[in-house]
PDB file of C-alpha atoms and ligand atoms in Angstrom:
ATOM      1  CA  UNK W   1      87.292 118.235  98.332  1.00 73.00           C
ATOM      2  CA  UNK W   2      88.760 115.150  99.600  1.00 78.00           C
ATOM      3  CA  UNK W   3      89.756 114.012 102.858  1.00 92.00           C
ATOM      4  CA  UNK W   4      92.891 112.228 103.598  1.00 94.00           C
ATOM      5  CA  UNK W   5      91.401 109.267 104.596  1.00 94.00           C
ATOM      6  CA  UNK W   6      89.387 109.407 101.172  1.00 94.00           C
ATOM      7  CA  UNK W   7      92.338 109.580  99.623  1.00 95.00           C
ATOM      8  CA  UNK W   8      94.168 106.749 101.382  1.00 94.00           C
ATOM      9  CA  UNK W   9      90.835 104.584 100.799  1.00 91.00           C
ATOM     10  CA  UNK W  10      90.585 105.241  96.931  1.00 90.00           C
ATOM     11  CA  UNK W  11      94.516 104.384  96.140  1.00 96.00           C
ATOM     12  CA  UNK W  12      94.688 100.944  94.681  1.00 95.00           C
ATOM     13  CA  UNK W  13      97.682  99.798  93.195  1.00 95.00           C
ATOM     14  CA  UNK W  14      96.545 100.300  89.035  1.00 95.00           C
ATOM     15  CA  UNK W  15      98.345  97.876  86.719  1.00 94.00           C
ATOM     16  CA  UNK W  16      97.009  98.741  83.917  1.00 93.00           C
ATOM     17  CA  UNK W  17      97.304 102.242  82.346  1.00 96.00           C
ATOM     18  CA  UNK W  18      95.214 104.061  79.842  1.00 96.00           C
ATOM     19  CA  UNK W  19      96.879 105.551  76.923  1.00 96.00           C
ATOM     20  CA  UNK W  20      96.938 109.192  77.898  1.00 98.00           C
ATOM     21  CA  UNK W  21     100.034 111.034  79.223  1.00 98.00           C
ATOM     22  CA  UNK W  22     100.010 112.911  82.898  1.00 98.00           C
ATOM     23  CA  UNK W  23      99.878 116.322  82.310  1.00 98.00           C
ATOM     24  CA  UNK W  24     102.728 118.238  83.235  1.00 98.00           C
ATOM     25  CA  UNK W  25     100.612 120.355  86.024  1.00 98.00           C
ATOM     26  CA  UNK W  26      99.745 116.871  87.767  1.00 98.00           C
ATOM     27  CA  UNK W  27     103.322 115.953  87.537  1.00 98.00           C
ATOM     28  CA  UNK W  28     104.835 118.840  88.773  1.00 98.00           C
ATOM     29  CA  UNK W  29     102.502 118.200  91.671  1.00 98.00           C
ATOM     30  CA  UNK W  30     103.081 114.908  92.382  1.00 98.00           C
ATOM     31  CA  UNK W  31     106.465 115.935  92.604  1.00 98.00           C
ATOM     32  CA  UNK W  32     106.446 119.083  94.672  1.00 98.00           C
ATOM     33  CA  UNK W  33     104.650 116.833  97.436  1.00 98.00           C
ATOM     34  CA  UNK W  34     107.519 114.566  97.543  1.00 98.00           C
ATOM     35  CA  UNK W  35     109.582 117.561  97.339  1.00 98.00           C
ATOM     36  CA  UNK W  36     107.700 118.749 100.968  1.00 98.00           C
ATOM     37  CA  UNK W  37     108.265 115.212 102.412  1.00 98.00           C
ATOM     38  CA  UNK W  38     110.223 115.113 105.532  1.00 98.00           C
ATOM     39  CA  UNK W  39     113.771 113.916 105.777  1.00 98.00           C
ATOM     40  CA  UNK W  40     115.835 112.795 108.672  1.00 98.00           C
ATOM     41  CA  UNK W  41     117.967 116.058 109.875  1.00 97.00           C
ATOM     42  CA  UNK W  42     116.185 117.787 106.379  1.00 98.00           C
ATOM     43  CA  UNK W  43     118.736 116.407 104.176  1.00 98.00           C
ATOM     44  CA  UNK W  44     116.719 115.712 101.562  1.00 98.00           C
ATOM     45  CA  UNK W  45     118.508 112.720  99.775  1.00 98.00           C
ATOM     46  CA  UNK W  46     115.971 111.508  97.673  1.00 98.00           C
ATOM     47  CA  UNK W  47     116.516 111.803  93.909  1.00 98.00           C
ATOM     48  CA  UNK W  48     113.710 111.215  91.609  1.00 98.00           C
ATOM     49  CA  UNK W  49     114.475 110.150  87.613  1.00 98.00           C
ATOM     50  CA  UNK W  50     111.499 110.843  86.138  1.00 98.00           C
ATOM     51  CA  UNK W  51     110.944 108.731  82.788  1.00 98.00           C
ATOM     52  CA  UNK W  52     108.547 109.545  80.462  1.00 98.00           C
ATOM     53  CA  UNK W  53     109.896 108.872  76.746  1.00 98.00           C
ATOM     54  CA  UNK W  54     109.412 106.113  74.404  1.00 98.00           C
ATOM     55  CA  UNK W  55     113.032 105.207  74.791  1.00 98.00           C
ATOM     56  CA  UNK W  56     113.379 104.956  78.546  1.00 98.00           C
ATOM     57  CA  UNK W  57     109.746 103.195  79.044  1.00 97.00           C
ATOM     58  CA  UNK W  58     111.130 100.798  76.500  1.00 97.00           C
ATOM     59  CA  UNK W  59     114.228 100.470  79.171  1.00 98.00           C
ATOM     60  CA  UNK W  60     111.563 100.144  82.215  1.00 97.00           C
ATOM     61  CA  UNK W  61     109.910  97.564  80.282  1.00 96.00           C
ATOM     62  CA  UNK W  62     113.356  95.410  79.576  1.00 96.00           C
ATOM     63  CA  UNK W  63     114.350  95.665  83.560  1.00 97.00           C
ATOM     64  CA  UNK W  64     110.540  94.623  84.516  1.00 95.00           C
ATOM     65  CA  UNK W  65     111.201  91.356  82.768  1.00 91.00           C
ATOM     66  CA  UNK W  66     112.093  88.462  84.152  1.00 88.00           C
ATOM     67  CA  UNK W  67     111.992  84.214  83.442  1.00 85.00           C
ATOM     68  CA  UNK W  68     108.169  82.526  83.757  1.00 80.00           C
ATOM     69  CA  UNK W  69     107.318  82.841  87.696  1.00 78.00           C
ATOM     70  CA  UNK W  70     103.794  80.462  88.283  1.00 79.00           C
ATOM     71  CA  UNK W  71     103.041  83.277  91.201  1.00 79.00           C
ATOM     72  CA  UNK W  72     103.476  86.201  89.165  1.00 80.00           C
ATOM     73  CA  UNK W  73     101.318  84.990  85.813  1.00 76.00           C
ATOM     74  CA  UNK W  74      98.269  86.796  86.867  1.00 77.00           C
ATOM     75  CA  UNK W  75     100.566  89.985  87.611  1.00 79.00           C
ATOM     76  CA  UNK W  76     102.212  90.208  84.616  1.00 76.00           C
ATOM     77  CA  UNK W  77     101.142  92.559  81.471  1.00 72.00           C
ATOM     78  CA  UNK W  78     102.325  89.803  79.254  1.00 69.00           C
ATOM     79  CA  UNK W  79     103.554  86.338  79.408  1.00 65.00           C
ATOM     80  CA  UNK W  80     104.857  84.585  76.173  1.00 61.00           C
ATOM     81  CA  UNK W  81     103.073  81.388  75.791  1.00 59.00           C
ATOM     82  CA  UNK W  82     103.571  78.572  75.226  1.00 54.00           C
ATOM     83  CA  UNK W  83     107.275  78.468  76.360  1.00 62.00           C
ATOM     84  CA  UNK W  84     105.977  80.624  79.176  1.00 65.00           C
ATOM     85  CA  UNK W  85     109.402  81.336  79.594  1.00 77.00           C
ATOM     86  CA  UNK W  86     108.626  85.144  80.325  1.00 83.00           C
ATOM     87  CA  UNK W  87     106.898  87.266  81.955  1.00 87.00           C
ATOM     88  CA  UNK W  88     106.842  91.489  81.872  1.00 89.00           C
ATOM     89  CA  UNK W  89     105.848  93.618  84.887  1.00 90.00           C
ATOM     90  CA  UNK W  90     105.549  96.769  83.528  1.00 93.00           C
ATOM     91  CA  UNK W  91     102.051  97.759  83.105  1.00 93.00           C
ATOM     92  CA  UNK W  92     102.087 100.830  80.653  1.00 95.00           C
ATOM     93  CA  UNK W  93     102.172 103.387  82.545  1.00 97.00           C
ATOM     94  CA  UNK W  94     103.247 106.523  80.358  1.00 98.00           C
ATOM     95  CA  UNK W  95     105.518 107.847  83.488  1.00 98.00           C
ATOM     96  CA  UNK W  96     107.728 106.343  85.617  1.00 98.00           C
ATOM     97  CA  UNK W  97     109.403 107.569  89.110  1.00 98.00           C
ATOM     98  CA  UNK W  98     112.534 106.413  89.906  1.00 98.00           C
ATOM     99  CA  UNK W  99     112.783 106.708  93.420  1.00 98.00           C
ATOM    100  CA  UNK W 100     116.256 106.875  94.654  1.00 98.00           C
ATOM    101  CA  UNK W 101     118.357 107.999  97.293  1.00 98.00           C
ATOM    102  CA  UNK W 102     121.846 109.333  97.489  1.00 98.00           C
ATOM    103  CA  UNK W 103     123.841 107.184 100.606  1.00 96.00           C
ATOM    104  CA  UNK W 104     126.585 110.076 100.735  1.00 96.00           C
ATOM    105  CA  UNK W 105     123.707 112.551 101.439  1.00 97.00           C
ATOM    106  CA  UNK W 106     121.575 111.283 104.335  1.00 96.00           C
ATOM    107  CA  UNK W 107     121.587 110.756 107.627  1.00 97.00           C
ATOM    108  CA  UNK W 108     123.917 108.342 109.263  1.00 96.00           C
ATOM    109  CA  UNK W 109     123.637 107.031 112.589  1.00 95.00           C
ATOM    110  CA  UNK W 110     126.633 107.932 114.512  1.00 95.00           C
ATOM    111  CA  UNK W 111     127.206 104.888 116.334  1.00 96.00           C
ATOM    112  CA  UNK W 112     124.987 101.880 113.944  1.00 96.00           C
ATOM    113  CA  UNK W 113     126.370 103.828 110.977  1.00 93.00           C
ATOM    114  CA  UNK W 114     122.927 102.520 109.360  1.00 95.00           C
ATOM    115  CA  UNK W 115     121.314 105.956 107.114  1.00 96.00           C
ATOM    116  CA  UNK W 116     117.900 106.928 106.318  1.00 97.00           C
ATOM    117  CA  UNK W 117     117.647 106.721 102.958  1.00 98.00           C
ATOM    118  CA  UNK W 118     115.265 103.914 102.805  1.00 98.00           C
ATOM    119  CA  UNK W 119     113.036 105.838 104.940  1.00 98.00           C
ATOM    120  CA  UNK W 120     113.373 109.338 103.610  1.00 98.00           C
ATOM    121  CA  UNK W 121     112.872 108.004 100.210  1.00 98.00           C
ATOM    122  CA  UNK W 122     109.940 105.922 101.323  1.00 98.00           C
ATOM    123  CA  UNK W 123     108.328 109.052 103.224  1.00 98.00           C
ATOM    124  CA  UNK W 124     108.741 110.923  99.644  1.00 98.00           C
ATOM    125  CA  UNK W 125     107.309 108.083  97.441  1.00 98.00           C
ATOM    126  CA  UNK W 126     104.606 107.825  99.761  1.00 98.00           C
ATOM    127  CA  UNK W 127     104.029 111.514  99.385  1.00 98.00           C
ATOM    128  CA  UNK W 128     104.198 111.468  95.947  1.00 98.00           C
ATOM    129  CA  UNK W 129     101.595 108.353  95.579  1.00 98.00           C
ATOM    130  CA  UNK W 130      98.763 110.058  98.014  1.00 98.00           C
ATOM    131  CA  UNK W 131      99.135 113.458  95.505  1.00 98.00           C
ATOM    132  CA  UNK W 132      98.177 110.960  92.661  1.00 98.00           C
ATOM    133  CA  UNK W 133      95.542 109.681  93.870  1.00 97.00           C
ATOM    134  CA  UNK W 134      94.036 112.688  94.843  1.00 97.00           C
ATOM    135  CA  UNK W 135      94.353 114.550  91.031  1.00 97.00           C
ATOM    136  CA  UNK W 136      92.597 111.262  89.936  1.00 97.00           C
ATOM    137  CA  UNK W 137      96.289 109.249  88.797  1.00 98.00           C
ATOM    138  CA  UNK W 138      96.366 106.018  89.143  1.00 97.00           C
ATOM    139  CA  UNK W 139      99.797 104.374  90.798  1.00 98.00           C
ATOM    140  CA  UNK W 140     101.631 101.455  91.513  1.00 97.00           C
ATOM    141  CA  UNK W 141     104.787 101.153  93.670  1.00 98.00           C
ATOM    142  CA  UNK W 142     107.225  98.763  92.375  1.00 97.00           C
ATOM    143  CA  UNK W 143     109.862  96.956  94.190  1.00 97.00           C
ATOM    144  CA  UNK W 144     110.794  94.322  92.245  1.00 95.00           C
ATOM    145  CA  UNK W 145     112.468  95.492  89.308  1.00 97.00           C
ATOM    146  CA  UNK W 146     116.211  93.971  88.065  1.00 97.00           C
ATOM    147  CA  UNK W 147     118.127  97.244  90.108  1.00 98.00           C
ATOM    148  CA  UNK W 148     121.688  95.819  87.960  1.00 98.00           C
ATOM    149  CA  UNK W 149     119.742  95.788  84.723  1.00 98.00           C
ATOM    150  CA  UNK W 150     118.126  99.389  85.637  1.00 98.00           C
ATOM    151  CA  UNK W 151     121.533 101.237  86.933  1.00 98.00           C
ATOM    152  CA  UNK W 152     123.271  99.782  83.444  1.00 98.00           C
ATOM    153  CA  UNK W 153     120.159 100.955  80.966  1.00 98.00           C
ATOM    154  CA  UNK W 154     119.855 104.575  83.171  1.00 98.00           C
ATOM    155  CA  UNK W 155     123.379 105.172  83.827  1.00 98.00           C
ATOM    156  CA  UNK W 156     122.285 105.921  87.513  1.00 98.00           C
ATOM    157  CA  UNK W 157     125.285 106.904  89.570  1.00 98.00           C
ATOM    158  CA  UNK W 158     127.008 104.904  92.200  1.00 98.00           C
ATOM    159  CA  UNK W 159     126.371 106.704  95.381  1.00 98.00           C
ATOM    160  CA  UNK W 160     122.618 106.479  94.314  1.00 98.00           C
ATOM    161  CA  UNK W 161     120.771 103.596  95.718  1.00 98.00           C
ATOM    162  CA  UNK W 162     117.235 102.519  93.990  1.00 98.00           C
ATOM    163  CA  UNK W 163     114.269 102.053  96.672  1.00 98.00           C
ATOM    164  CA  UNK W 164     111.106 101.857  94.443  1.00 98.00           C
ATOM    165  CA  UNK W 165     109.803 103.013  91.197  1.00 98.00           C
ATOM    166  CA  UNK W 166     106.009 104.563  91.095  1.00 98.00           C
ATOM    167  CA  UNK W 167     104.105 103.984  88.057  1.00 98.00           C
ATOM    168  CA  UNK W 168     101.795 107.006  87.158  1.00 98.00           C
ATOM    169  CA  UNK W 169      99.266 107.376  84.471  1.00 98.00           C
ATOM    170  CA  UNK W 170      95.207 106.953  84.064  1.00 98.00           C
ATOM    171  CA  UNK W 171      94.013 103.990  85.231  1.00 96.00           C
ATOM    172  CA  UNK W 172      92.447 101.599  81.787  1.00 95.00           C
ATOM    173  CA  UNK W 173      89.339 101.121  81.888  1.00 92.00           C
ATOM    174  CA  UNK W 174      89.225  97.193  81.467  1.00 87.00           C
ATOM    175  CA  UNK W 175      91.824  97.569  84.137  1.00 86.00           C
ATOM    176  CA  UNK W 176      91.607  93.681  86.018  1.00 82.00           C
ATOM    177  CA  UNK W 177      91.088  94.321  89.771  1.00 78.00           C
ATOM    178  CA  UNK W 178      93.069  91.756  91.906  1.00 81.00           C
ATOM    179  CA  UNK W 179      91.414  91.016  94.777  1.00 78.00           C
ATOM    180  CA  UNK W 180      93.683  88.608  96.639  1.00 82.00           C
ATOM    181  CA  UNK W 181      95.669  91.393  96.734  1.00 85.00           C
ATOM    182  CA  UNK W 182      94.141  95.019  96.924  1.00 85.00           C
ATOM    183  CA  UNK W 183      90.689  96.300  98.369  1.00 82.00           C
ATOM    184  CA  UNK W 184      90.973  94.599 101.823  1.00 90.00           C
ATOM    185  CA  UNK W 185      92.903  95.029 104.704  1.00 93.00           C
ATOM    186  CA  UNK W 186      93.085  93.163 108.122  1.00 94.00           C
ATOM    187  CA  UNK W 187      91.093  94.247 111.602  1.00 95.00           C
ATOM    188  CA  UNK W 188      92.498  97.120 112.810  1.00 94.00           C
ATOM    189  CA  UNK W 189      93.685  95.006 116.483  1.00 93.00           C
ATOM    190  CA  UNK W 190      95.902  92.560 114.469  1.00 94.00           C
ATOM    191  CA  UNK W 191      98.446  94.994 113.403  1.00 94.00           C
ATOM    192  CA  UNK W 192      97.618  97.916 115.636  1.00 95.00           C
ATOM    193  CA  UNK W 193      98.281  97.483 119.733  1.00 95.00           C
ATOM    194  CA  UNK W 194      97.377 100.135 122.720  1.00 95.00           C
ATOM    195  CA  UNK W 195      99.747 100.282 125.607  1.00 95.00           C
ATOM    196  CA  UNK W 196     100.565  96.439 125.377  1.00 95.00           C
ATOM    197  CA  UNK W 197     100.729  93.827 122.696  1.00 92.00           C
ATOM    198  CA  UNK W 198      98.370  91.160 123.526  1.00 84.00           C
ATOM    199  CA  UNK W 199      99.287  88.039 123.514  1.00 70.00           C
ATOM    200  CA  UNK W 200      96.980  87.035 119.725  1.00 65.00           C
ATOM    201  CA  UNK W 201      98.807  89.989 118.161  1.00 51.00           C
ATOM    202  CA  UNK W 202     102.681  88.596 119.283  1.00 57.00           C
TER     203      UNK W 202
HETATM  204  C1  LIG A 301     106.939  98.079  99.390  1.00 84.69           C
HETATM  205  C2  LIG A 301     105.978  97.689  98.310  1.00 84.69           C
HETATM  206  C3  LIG A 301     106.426  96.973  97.226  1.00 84.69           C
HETATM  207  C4  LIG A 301     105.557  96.618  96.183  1.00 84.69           C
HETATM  208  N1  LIG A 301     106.057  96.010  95.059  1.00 84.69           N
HETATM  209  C5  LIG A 301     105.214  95.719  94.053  1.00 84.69           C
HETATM  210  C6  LIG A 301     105.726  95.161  92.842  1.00 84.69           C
HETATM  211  O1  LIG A 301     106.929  94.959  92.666  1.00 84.69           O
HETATM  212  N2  LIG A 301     104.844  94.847  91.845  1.00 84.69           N
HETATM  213  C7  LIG A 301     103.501  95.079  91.993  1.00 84.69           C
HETATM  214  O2  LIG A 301     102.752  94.788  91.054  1.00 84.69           O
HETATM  215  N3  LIG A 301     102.987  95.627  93.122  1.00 84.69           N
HETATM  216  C8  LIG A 301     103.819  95.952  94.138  1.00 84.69           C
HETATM  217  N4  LIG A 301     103.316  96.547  95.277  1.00 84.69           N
HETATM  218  C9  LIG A 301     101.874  96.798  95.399  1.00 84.69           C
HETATM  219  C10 LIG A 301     101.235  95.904  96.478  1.00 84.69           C
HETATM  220  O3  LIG A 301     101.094  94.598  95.990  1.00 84.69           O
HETATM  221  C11 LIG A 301      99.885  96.510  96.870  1.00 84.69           C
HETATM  222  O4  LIG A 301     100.097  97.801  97.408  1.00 84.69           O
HETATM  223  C12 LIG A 301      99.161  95.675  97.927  1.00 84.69           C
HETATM  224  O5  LIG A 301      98.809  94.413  97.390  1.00 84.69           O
HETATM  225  C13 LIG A 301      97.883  96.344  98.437  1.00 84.69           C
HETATM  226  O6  LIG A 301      97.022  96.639  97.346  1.00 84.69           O
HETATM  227  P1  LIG A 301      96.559  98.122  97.020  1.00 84.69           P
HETATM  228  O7  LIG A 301      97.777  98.957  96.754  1.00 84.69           O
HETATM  229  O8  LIG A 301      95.694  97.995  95.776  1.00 84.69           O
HETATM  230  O9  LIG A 301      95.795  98.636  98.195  1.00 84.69           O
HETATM  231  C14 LIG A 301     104.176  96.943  96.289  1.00 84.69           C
HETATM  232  C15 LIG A 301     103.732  97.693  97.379  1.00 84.69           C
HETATM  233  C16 LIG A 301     104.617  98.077  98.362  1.00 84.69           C
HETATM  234  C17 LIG A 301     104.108  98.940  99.509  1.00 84.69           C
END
């Protein structure tokens, strides 16, 4: 079985899916771990929309789209040429996490009156990304995504604020592996410092 640190080292961010759904087991897991994430004073604000149809992939796909970027080309699923005048982050994946928060259910701090959603829906996507990857899912966490676009298509409510989606699904097997961007990480003394920051690190 697994370690945790396995786990953690096999996770790559998969952008391109294979076209087989998640079975419902491994998504009721990947949820129930995000459902045992902690939550500043337990309050449990996240809210999930799971998406997982035709029609609302078809609405990912239209809120994942956006005018010709030159630094997103070799990101993007598909980019109309010539015009180049578009390009279309969603990668296929047949389900989609919504990961939201609701701001009149968390924790506020009393005197900066700044809440934890961010971070208590953070802690639960992360949660929900490290179950994937140990059932053998494939993930990717999206930020940028049009959040207007999505709240219009999904009819997401007000108080709810969007914080990432996570992309689920079988990794393809001609899958392209980016290396600029996944697979390395820096020395462990640039980002990590013990009892004082040296002066390098600052
Ligand atoms: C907060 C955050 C936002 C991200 N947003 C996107 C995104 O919008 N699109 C995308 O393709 N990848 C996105 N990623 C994936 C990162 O690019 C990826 O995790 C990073 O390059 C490390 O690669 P790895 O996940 O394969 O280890 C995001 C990751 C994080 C943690």
């Amino acid at each position: 079985m697994p370690d945790l640190m396995d786990i953690s080292r096999r996770r790559h961010t998969v952008r391109s899916y294979a076209d087989r759904p998640v079975e419902p087991e491994k998504l009721a897991a990947v949820l129930e771990a995000g459902r045992w994430a902690p939550t500043a004073v337990n309050a449990q604000p996240q809210r999930i929309l799971v998406l997982d149809t035709p029609e609302n992939l078809a609405k990912v796909r239209e809120f994942c789209t956006f005018g010709w970027q030159k630094k997103y080309v070799d990101l993007a699923c598909e980019s109309d040429t010539p015009e180049h005048d578009r390009i279309v982050l969603y990668y296929g994946a047949p389900t989609v996490l919504l990961v939201c928060y609701d701001r009149d259910v968390c924790w506020r701090h009393p005197t900066t009156g700044e809440t934890s959603g961010v971070t208590d829906a953070t802690i639960v996507a992360t949660h929900m990304m490290l179950e994937a990857a140990s059932l053998g899912l494939g993930s990717a966490w999206i930020s940028y995504f049009d959040h207007d676009k999505a709240r219009e298509l999904l009819d997401i409510p007000q108080s709810w604020e969007m914080v990432c989606m996570l992309y689920l699904g079988y990794e393809a097997s001609d899958a392209a592996v980016h290396h600029d961007l996944s697979g390395s990480r820096q020395p462990i003394e640039k980002t990590c410092f013990f009892n004082a920051v040296t002066h390098e690190g600052a």
